[in-house]
mmCIF file of C-alpha atoms in Angstrom:
data_model
loop_
_atom_site.group_PDB
_atom_site.id
_atom_site.type_symbol
_atom_site.label_atom_id
_atom_site.label_comp_id
_atom_site.label_asym_id
_atom_site.label_seq_id
_atom_site.Cartn_x
_atom_site.Cartn_y
_atom_site.Cartn_z
ATOM 1 C CA UNK A 77 0.101 -0.265 0.317
ATOM 2 C CA UNK A 78 2.619 2.772 0.273
ATOM 3 C CA UNK A 79 5.847 3.527 -1.306
ATOM 4 C CA UNK A 80 7.782 5.529 1.345
ATOM 5 C CA UNK A 81 7.049 7.675 4.540
ATOM 6 C CA UNK A 82 9.523 9.976 5.322
ATOM 7 C CA UNK A 83 9.898 12.122 8.500
ATOM 8 C CA UNK A 84 11.666 15.524 9.672
ATOM 9 C CA UNK A 85 15.078 15.726 10.894
ATOM 10 C CA UNK A 86 17.328 18.708 12.692
ATOM 11 C CA UNK A 87 20.469 17.191 12.727
ATOM 12 C CA UNK A 88 20.714 14.713 9.636
ATOM 13 C CA UNK A 89 23.748 13.804 9.945
ATOM 14 C CA UNK A 90 22.682 12.644 14.522
ATOM 15 C CA UNK A 91 19.445 11.319 12.637
ATOM 16 C CA UNK A 92 21.493 9.140 10.014
ATOM 17 C CA UNK A 93 23.746 7.597 12.874
ATOM 18 C CA UNK A 94 20.487 6.650 15.351
ATOM 19 C CA UNK A 95 18.828 5.110 12.542
ATOM 20 C CA UNK A 96 21.618 2.805 11.128
ATOM 21 C CA UNK A 97 22.003 1.051 14.314
ATOM 22 C CA UNK A 98 18.723 0.731 14.644
ATOM 23 C CA UNK A 99 17.552 -0.838 11.373
ATOM 24 C CA UNK A 100 20.608 -2.760 11.371
ATOM 25 C CA UNK A 101 19.080 -4.731 14.129
ATOM 26 C CA UNK A 102 16.180 -5.058 10.693
ATOM 27 C CA UNK A 103 19.363 -6.514 8.191
ATOM 28 C CA UNK A 104 19.073 -3.123 6.452
ATOM 29 C CA UNK A 105 22.016 -1.493 4.629
ATOM 30 C CA UNK A 106 23.400 2.096 5.696
ATOM 31 C CA UNK A 107 21.378 4.814 4.667
ATOM 32 C CA UNK A 108 22.435 6.664 0.905
ATOM 33 C CA UNK A 109 22.219 10.130 1.530
ATOM 34 C CA UNK A 110 21.239 12.446 -0.367
ATOM 35 C CA UNK A 111 21.616 16.823 -0.211
ATOM 36 C CA UNK A 112 19.427 17.107 2.778
ATOM 37 C CA UNK A 113 17.825 13.666 3.394
ATOM 38 C CA UNK A 114 18.342 10.595 3.776
ATOM 39 C CA UNK A 115 16.919 6.656 2.138
ATOM 40 C CA UNK A 116 16.846 2.958 3.483
ATOM 41 C CA UNK A 117 15.664 1.402 0.500
ATOM 42 C CA UNK A 118 14.298 -2.191 1.011
ATOM 43 C CA UNK A 119 12.387 -4.782 -1.487
ATOM 44 C CA UNK A 120 9.239 -4.487 0.610
ATOM 45 C CA UNK A 121 10.127 -0.299 0.376
ATOM 46 C CA UNK A 122 11.403 3.142 1.695
ATOM 47 C CA UNK A 123 11.754 4.999 4.878
ATOM 48 C CA UNK A 124 13.677 8.413 4.291
ATOM 49 C CA UNK A 125 14.178 11.251 6.942
ATOM 50 C CA UNK A 126 14.075 14.869 5.471
ATOM 51 C CA UNK A 127 15.807 17.912 6.739
ATOM 52 C CA UNK A 128 11.936 19.899 5.940
ATOM 53 C CA UNK A 129 12.334 21.621 2.561
ATOM 54 C CA UNK A 130 10.406 24.916 3.395
ATOM 55 C CA UNK A 131 13.929 25.274 5.770
ATOM 56 C CA UNK A 132 11.347 25.714 9.077
ATOM 57 C CA UNK A 133 11.175 22.958 12.305
ATOM 58 C CA UNK A 134 10.460 19.657 11.710
ATOM 59 C CA UNK A 135 8.821 18.534 14.740
ATOM 60 C CA UNK A 136 6.401 15.111 14.722
ATOM 61 C CA UNK A 137 3.556 14.322 14.670
ATOM 62 C CA UNK A 138 1.411 14.979 17.011
ATOM 63 C CA UNK A 139 -0.629 10.534 17.176
ATOM 64 C CA UNK A 140 1.592 9.450 15.013
ATOM 65 C CA UNK A 141 3.370 6.031 15.517
ATOM 66 C CA UNK A 142 6.300 4.844 12.566
ATOM 67 C CA UNK A 143 6.131 0.570 12.196
ATOM 68 C CA UNK A 144 9.336 -1.817 11.684
ATOM 69 C CA UNK A 145 8.315 -5.338 10.735
ATOM 70 C CA UNK A 146 10.794 -8.074 12.944
ATOM 71 C CA UNK A 147 11.007 -11.415 12.265
ATOM 72 C CA UNK A 148 11.334 -11.798 16.026
ATOM 73 C CA UNK A 149 10.466 -10.983 19.281
ATOM 74 C CA UNK A 150 14.218 -11.469 19.331
ATOM 75 C CA UNK A 151 14.836 -8.822 16.825
ATOM 76 C CA UNK A 152 11.858 -6.771 18.321
ATOM 77 C CA UNK A 153 14.638 -6.633 21.674
ATOM 78 C CA UNK A 154 17.812 -5.927 19.796
ATOM 79 C CA UNK A 155 16.502 -3.946 17.857
ATOM 80 C CA UNK A 156 15.148 -1.741 21.083
ATOM 81 C CA UNK A 157 18.360 -2.577 22.588
ATOM 82 C CA UNK A 158 20.290 -0.594 19.360
ATOM 83 C CA UNK A 159 17.263 2.101 19.616
ATOM 84 C CA UNK A 160 18.775 3.539 23.075
ATOM 85 C CA UNK A 161 22.254 2.993 22.517
ATOM 86 C CA UNK A 162 21.599 5.271 19.827
ATOM 87 C CA UNK A 163 20.107 7.684 22.324
ATOM 88 C CA UNK A 164 17.293 7.221 21.761
ATOM 89 C CA UNK A 165 14.010 7.420 24.255
ATOM 90 C CA UNK A 166 12.001 4.205 25.431
ATOM 91 C CA UNK A 167 8.086 4.964 25.520
ATOM 92 C CA UNK A 168 4.852 3.255 26.811
ATOM 93 C CA UNK A 169 5.286 -0.237 28.055
ATOM 94 C CA UNK A 170 8.456 -2.365 28.125
ATOM 95 C CA UNK A 171 8.678 -4.358 25.224
ATOM 96 C CA UNK A 172 6.979 -7.263 25.744
ATOM 97 C CA UNK A 173 3.602 -9.101 24.349
ATOM 98 C CA UNK A 174 0.634 -7.446 23.620
ATOM 99 C CA UNK A 175 -2.588 -9.871 23.455
ATOM 100 C CA UNK A 176 -5.856 -8.015 21.115
ATOM 101 C CA UNK A 177 -8.170 -9.093 19.677
ATOM 102 C CA UNK A 178 -6.769 -12.716 17.470
ATOM 103 C CA UNK A 179 -3.645 -10.854 17.438
ATOM 104 C CA UNK A 180 -0.293 -11.489 19.429
ATOM 105 C CA UNK A 181 2.095 -8.998 19.273
ATOM 106 C CA UNK A 182 5.335 -8.463 20.338
ATOM 107 C CA UNK A 183 6.385 -4.660 20.415
ATOM 108 C CA UNK A 184 8.473 -2.237 21.727
ATOM 109 C CA UNK A 185 7.926 1.982 21.867
ATOM 110 C CA UNK A 186 10.363 4.333 21.334
ATOM 111 C CA UNK A 187 11.151 8.317 20.583
ATOM 112 C CA UNK A 188 13.808 8.882 18.090
ATOM 113 C CA UNK A 189 16.269 12.337 18.416
ATOM 114 C CA UNK A 190 13.447 14.071 16.668
ATOM 115 C CA UNK A 191 10.500 12.654 18.809
ATOM 116 C CA UNK A 192 9.002 11.044 16.029
ATOM 117 C CA UNK A 193 7.210 7.519 17.679
ATOM 118 C CA UNK A 194 8.483 4.289 17.172
ATOM 119 C CA UNK A 195 7.674 1.320 16.927
ATOM 120 C CA UNK A 196 9.420 -2.888 15.969
ATOM 121 C CA UNK A 197 6.254 -5.700 15.957
ATOM 122 C CA UNK A 198 6.102 -9.274 15.267
ATOM 123 C CA UNK A 199 3.496 -10.767 14.885
ATOM 124 C CA UNK A 200 3.456 -14.316 16.648
ATOM 125 C CA UNK A 201 0.450 -17.532 16.018
ATOM 126 C CA UNK A 202 -1.947 -17.378 18.262
#
């Protein structure tokens, strides 16, 4: 459904270091730098971080969350640990299982260096 997701940053170098470390846990190669933007390109989509084109400060979305698919609970935990080590902030409940109607998920949430809410998710067998 989505071709790409792009979020804003006020410090491209810090954002690249953060997301390079974080996405390495998902076996994503370091970002390709394109002027004021960085791109993480995979077979399933593109994640990008950009300094705002209009020159105004970047802000995070209130109520928005970007979710990254993981292959296992261990990969979710590694993603979370890498994000914390790179300067992210743990939010919501600690990484773990969340049960909903007909669905069982292993989730972890962080805020990145610019305040964006990001999530790692593994869909578990019920």
